[in-house]
């Protein structure tokens, strides 16, 4: 994350310290997904398939919990994921989407943040 300038962070809707505080609370595998999204935002990587499925699900439904993300992955028409994989990935999405500003956490539910620059970018480029 240090490679991104403060200007780029601001364009993505982040204040660096607050973002890093949230990032540092995530499990290692979730940190990898955050790095992937940030690299994607700069045209440096393709989004993880799990992130694509989850963000598409969140945009289509407006809100989700772990079970909703898990079901979206298990129901993926291109490649349905087994329950164990889907469960692990869903848990990571519950951690990363609020840190990325793409969702607002309310208890055990995430609600889409329509104002997020990353959500807007995803809608324009990945859907």
PDB file of C-alpha atoms in Angstrom:
ATOM      1  CA  UNK A   1       0.000   0.000   0.000  1.00  0.00           C
ATOM      2  CA  UNK A   2       2.969   2.293   0.474  1.00  0.00           C
ATOM      3  CA  UNK A   3       3.366   2.491  -3.311  1.00  0.00           C
ATOM      4  CA  UNK A   4       0.097   4.403  -3.650  1.00  0.00           C
ATOM      5  CA  UNK A   5       0.418   8.153  -3.294  1.00  0.00           C
ATOM      6  CA  UNK A   6      -1.744  10.082  -0.858  1.00  0.00           C
ATOM      7  CA  UNK A   7      -3.419  11.611  -3.924  1.00  0.00           C
ATOM      8  CA  UNK A   8      -4.379   8.189  -5.304  1.00  0.00           C
ATOM      9  CA  UNK A   9      -5.582   7.099  -1.859  1.00  0.00           C
ATOM     10  CA  UNK A  10      -7.754  10.237  -1.661  1.00  0.00           C
ATOM     11  CA  UNK A  11      -9.167   9.596  -5.162  1.00  0.00           C
ATOM     12  CA  UNK A  12     -10.202   6.148  -3.933  1.00  0.00           C
ATOM     13  CA  UNK A  13     -11.892   7.727  -0.924  1.00  0.00           C
ATOM     14  CA  UNK A  14      -9.275   6.906   1.704  1.00  0.00           C
ATOM     15  CA  UNK A  15      -7.289   8.736   4.306  1.00  0.00           C
ATOM     16  CA  UNK A  16      -4.090   6.683   4.494  1.00  0.00           C
ATOM     17  CA  UNK A  17      -3.867   6.216   8.280  1.00  0.00           C
ATOM     18  CA  UNK A  18      -7.518   5.191   8.691  1.00  0.00           C
ATOM     19  CA  UNK A  19      -7.206   2.815   5.733  1.00  0.00           C
ATOM     20  CA  UNK A  20      -4.010   1.253   7.065  1.00  0.00           C
ATOM     21  CA  UNK A  21      -5.541   0.859  10.530  1.00  0.00           C
ATOM     22  CA  UNK A  22      -8.397  -1.142   8.991  1.00  0.00           C
ATOM     23  CA  UNK A  23      -6.066  -3.069   6.701  1.00  0.00           C
ATOM     24  CA  UNK A  24      -3.822  -4.079   9.596  1.00  0.00           C
ATOM     25  CA  UNK A  25      -6.753  -5.629  11.483  1.00  0.00           C
ATOM     26  CA  UNK A  26      -7.446  -8.071   8.637  1.00  0.00           C
ATOM     27  CA  UNK A  27      -6.210 -11.667   8.500  1.00  0.00           C
ATOM     28  CA  UNK A  28      -3.268 -12.261   6.114  1.00  0.00           C
ATOM     29  CA  UNK A  29      -5.389 -13.857   3.356  1.00  0.00           C
ATOM     30  CA  UNK A  30      -7.797 -10.915   3.525  1.00  0.00           C
ATOM     31  CA  UNK A  31      -4.858  -8.498   3.279  1.00  0.00           C
ATOM     32  CA  UNK A  32      -3.892 -10.229   0.030  1.00  0.00           C
ATOM     33  CA  UNK A  33      -7.364  -9.543  -1.351  1.00  0.00           C
ATOM     34  CA  UNK A  34      -7.184  -5.879  -0.339  1.00  0.00           C
ATOM     35  CA  UNK A  35      -3.836  -5.594  -2.118  1.00  0.00           C
ATOM     36  CA  UNK A  36      -5.406  -7.232  -5.177  1.00  0.00           C
ATOM     37  CA  UNK A  37      -8.302  -4.732  -5.246  1.00  0.00           C
ATOM     38  CA  UNK A  38      -5.945  -1.792  -4.831  1.00  0.00           C
ATOM     39  CA  UNK A  39      -3.701  -3.097  -7.638  1.00  0.00           C
ATOM     40  CA  UNK A  40      -6.798  -3.620  -9.828  1.00  0.00           C
ATOM     41  CA  UNK A  41      -7.882  -0.049  -9.121  1.00  0.00           C
ATOM     42  CA  UNK A  42      -4.632   1.120 -10.703  1.00  0.00           C
ATOM     43  CA  UNK A  43      -4.805  -1.245 -13.688  1.00  0.00           C
ATOM     44  CA  UNK A  44      -2.038  -3.456 -12.325  1.00  0.00           C
ATOM     45  CA  UNK A  45      -3.949  -6.704 -11.711  1.00  0.00           C
ATOM     46  CA  UNK A  46      -7.093  -8.648 -12.485  1.00  0.00           C
ATOM     47  CA  UNK A  47      -9.604  -8.890  -9.658  1.00  0.00           C
ATOM     48  CA  UNK A  48      -9.797 -12.133  -7.728  1.00  0.00           C
ATOM     49  CA  UNK A  49     -12.738 -14.227  -8.920  1.00  0.00           C
ATOM     50  CA  UNK A  50     -14.020 -14.366  -5.330  1.00  0.00           C
ATOM     51  CA  UNK A  51     -14.006 -10.577  -5.138  1.00  0.00           C
ATOM     52  CA  UNK A  52     -15.781 -10.325  -8.498  1.00  0.00           C
ATOM     53  CA  UNK A  53     -18.513 -12.730  -7.407  1.00  0.00           C
ATOM     54  CA  UNK A  54     -18.941 -11.074  -4.013  1.00  0.00           C
ATOM     55  CA  UNK A  55     -19.019  -7.462  -5.185  1.00  0.00           C
ATOM     56  CA  UNK A  56     -21.410  -8.350  -8.013  1.00  0.00           C
ATOM     57  CA  UNK A  57     -23.646 -10.077  -5.456  1.00  0.00           C
ATOM     58  CA  UNK A  58     -23.502  -7.072  -3.124  1.00  0.00           C
ATOM     59  CA  UNK A  59     -24.324  -4.644  -5.945  1.00  0.00           C
ATOM     60  CA  UNK A  60     -27.221  -6.809  -7.132  1.00  0.00           C
ATOM     61  CA  UNK A  61     -28.710  -7.321  -3.661  1.00  0.00           C
ATOM     62  CA  UNK A  62     -27.731  -4.083  -1.905  1.00  0.00           C
ATOM     63  CA  UNK A  63     -26.830  -5.959   1.279  1.00  0.00           C
ATOM     64  CA  UNK A  64     -25.470  -9.340   2.298  1.00  0.00           C
ATOM     65  CA  UNK A  65     -24.227 -11.425   5.159  1.00  0.00           C
ATOM     66  CA  UNK A  66     -21.726 -14.270   5.186  1.00  0.00           C
ATOM     67  CA  UNK A  67     -24.374 -16.782   4.106  1.00  0.00           C
ATOM     68  CA  UNK A  68     -25.334 -14.619   1.119  1.00  0.00           C
ATOM     69  CA  UNK A  69     -21.743 -14.336  -0.089  1.00  0.00           C
ATOM     70  CA  UNK A  70     -21.231 -18.078   0.459  1.00  0.00           C
ATOM     71  CA  UNK A  71     -24.351 -18.909  -1.559  1.00  0.00           C
ATOM     72  CA  UNK A  72     -23.278 -16.546  -4.364  1.00  0.00           C
ATOM     73  CA  UNK A  73     -19.981 -18.418  -4.674  1.00  0.00           C
ATOM     74  CA  UNK A  74     -21.583 -21.852  -4.438  1.00  0.00           C
ATOM     75  CA  UNK A  75     -24.117 -20.807  -7.117  1.00  0.00           C
ATOM     76  CA  UNK A  76     -21.554 -19.300  -9.486  1.00  0.00           C
ATOM     77  CA  UNK A  77     -22.634 -20.573 -12.931  1.00  0.00           C
ATOM     78  CA  UNK A  78     -19.128 -20.604 -14.414  1.00  0.00           C
ATOM     79  CA  UNK A  79     -17.581 -22.543 -11.551  1.00  0.00           C
ATOM     80  CA  UNK A  80     -19.577 -23.352  -8.422  1.00  0.00           C
ATOM     81  CA  UNK A  81     -17.273 -23.359  -5.413  1.00  0.00           C
ATOM     82  CA  UNK A  82     -17.484 -26.009  -2.668  1.00  0.00           C
ATOM     83  CA  UNK A  83     -18.971 -24.990   0.660  1.00  0.00           C
ATOM     84  CA  UNK A  84     -15.612 -24.990   2.469  1.00  0.00           C
ATOM     85  CA  UNK A  85     -13.986 -22.665  -0.080  1.00  0.00           C
ATOM     86  CA  UNK A  86     -17.067 -20.463  -0.302  1.00  0.00           C
ATOM     87  CA  UNK A  87     -17.271 -20.167   3.505  1.00  0.00           C
ATOM     88  CA  UNK A  88     -13.635 -19.117   3.860  1.00  0.00           C
ATOM     89  CA  UNK A  89     -13.907 -16.605   1.020  1.00  0.00           C
ATOM     90  CA  UNK A  90     -17.198 -15.195   2.344  1.00  0.00           C
ATOM     91  CA  UNK A  91     -15.585 -14.560   5.722  1.00  0.00           C
ATOM     92  CA  UNK A  92     -12.755 -12.686   4.039  1.00  0.00           C
ATOM     93  CA  UNK A  93     -15.239 -10.550   2.089  1.00  0.00           C
ATOM     94  CA  UNK A  94     -16.953  -9.600   5.343  1.00  0.00           C
ATOM     95  CA  UNK A  95     -13.547  -8.301   6.507  1.00  0.00           C
ATOM     96  CA  UNK A  96     -12.303  -6.548   3.398  1.00  0.00           C
ATOM     97  CA  UNK A  97     -15.312  -4.819   1.847  1.00  0.00           C
ATOM     98  CA  UNK A  98     -15.781  -2.385   4.760  1.00  0.00           C
ATOM     99  CA  UNK A  99     -12.021  -1.650   4.845  1.00  0.00           C
ATOM    100  CA  UNK A 100     -12.183  -0.899   1.118  1.00  0.00           C
ATOM    101  CA  UNK A 101     -15.140   1.412   1.698  1.00  0.00           C
ATOM    102  CA  UNK A 102     -17.286  -0.676  -0.642  1.00  0.00           C
ATOM    103  CA  UNK A 103     -19.700  -1.664   2.123  1.00  0.00           C
ATOM    104  CA  UNK A 104     -20.873  -0.470   5.497  1.00  0.00           C
ATOM    105  CA  UNK A 105     -20.930  -3.069   8.250  1.00  0.00           C
ATOM    106  CA  UNK A 106     -23.982  -3.189  10.496  1.00  0.00           C
ATOM    107  CA  UNK A 107     -23.741  -6.134  12.858  1.00  0.00           C
ATOM    108  CA  UNK A 108     -23.431  -9.231  10.684  1.00  0.00           C
ATOM    109  CA  UNK A 109     -24.643  -7.524   7.511  1.00  0.00           C
ATOM    110  CA  UNK A 110     -22.826  -5.482   4.882  1.00  0.00           C
ATOM    111  CA  UNK A 111     -24.713  -2.789   2.984  1.00  0.00           C
ATOM    112  CA  UNK A 112     -23.429  -1.528  -0.356  1.00  0.00           C
ATOM    113  CA  UNK A 113     -21.792   1.906  -0.206  1.00  0.00           C
ATOM    114  CA  UNK A 114     -23.043   3.432  -3.467  1.00  0.00           C
ATOM    115  CA  UNK A 115     -20.762   6.446  -2.961  1.00  0.00           C
ATOM    116  CA  UNK A 116     -17.577   4.369  -2.913  1.00  0.00           C
ATOM    117  CA  UNK A 117     -15.182   5.230  -5.760  1.00  0.00           C
ATOM    118  CA  UNK A 118     -14.268   1.523  -5.917  1.00  0.00           C
ATOM    119  CA  UNK A 119     -17.932   0.497  -6.255  1.00  0.00           C
ATOM    120  CA  UNK A 120     -18.372   3.039  -9.052  1.00  0.00           C
ATOM    121  CA  UNK A 121     -15.225   1.753 -10.776  1.00  0.00           C
ATOM    122  CA  UNK A 122     -16.404  -1.854 -10.405  1.00  0.00           C
ATOM    123  CA  UNK A 123     -19.796  -1.026 -11.930  1.00  0.00           C
ATOM    124  CA  UNK A 124     -18.116   0.728 -14.868  1.00  0.00           C
ATOM    125  CA  UNK A 125     -15.347  -1.765 -15.528  1.00  0.00           C
ATOM    126  CA  UNK A 126     -16.138  -5.175 -14.071  1.00  0.00           C
ATOM    127  CA  UNK A 127     -19.873  -5.701 -14.573  1.00  0.00           C
TER     128      UNK A 127
END
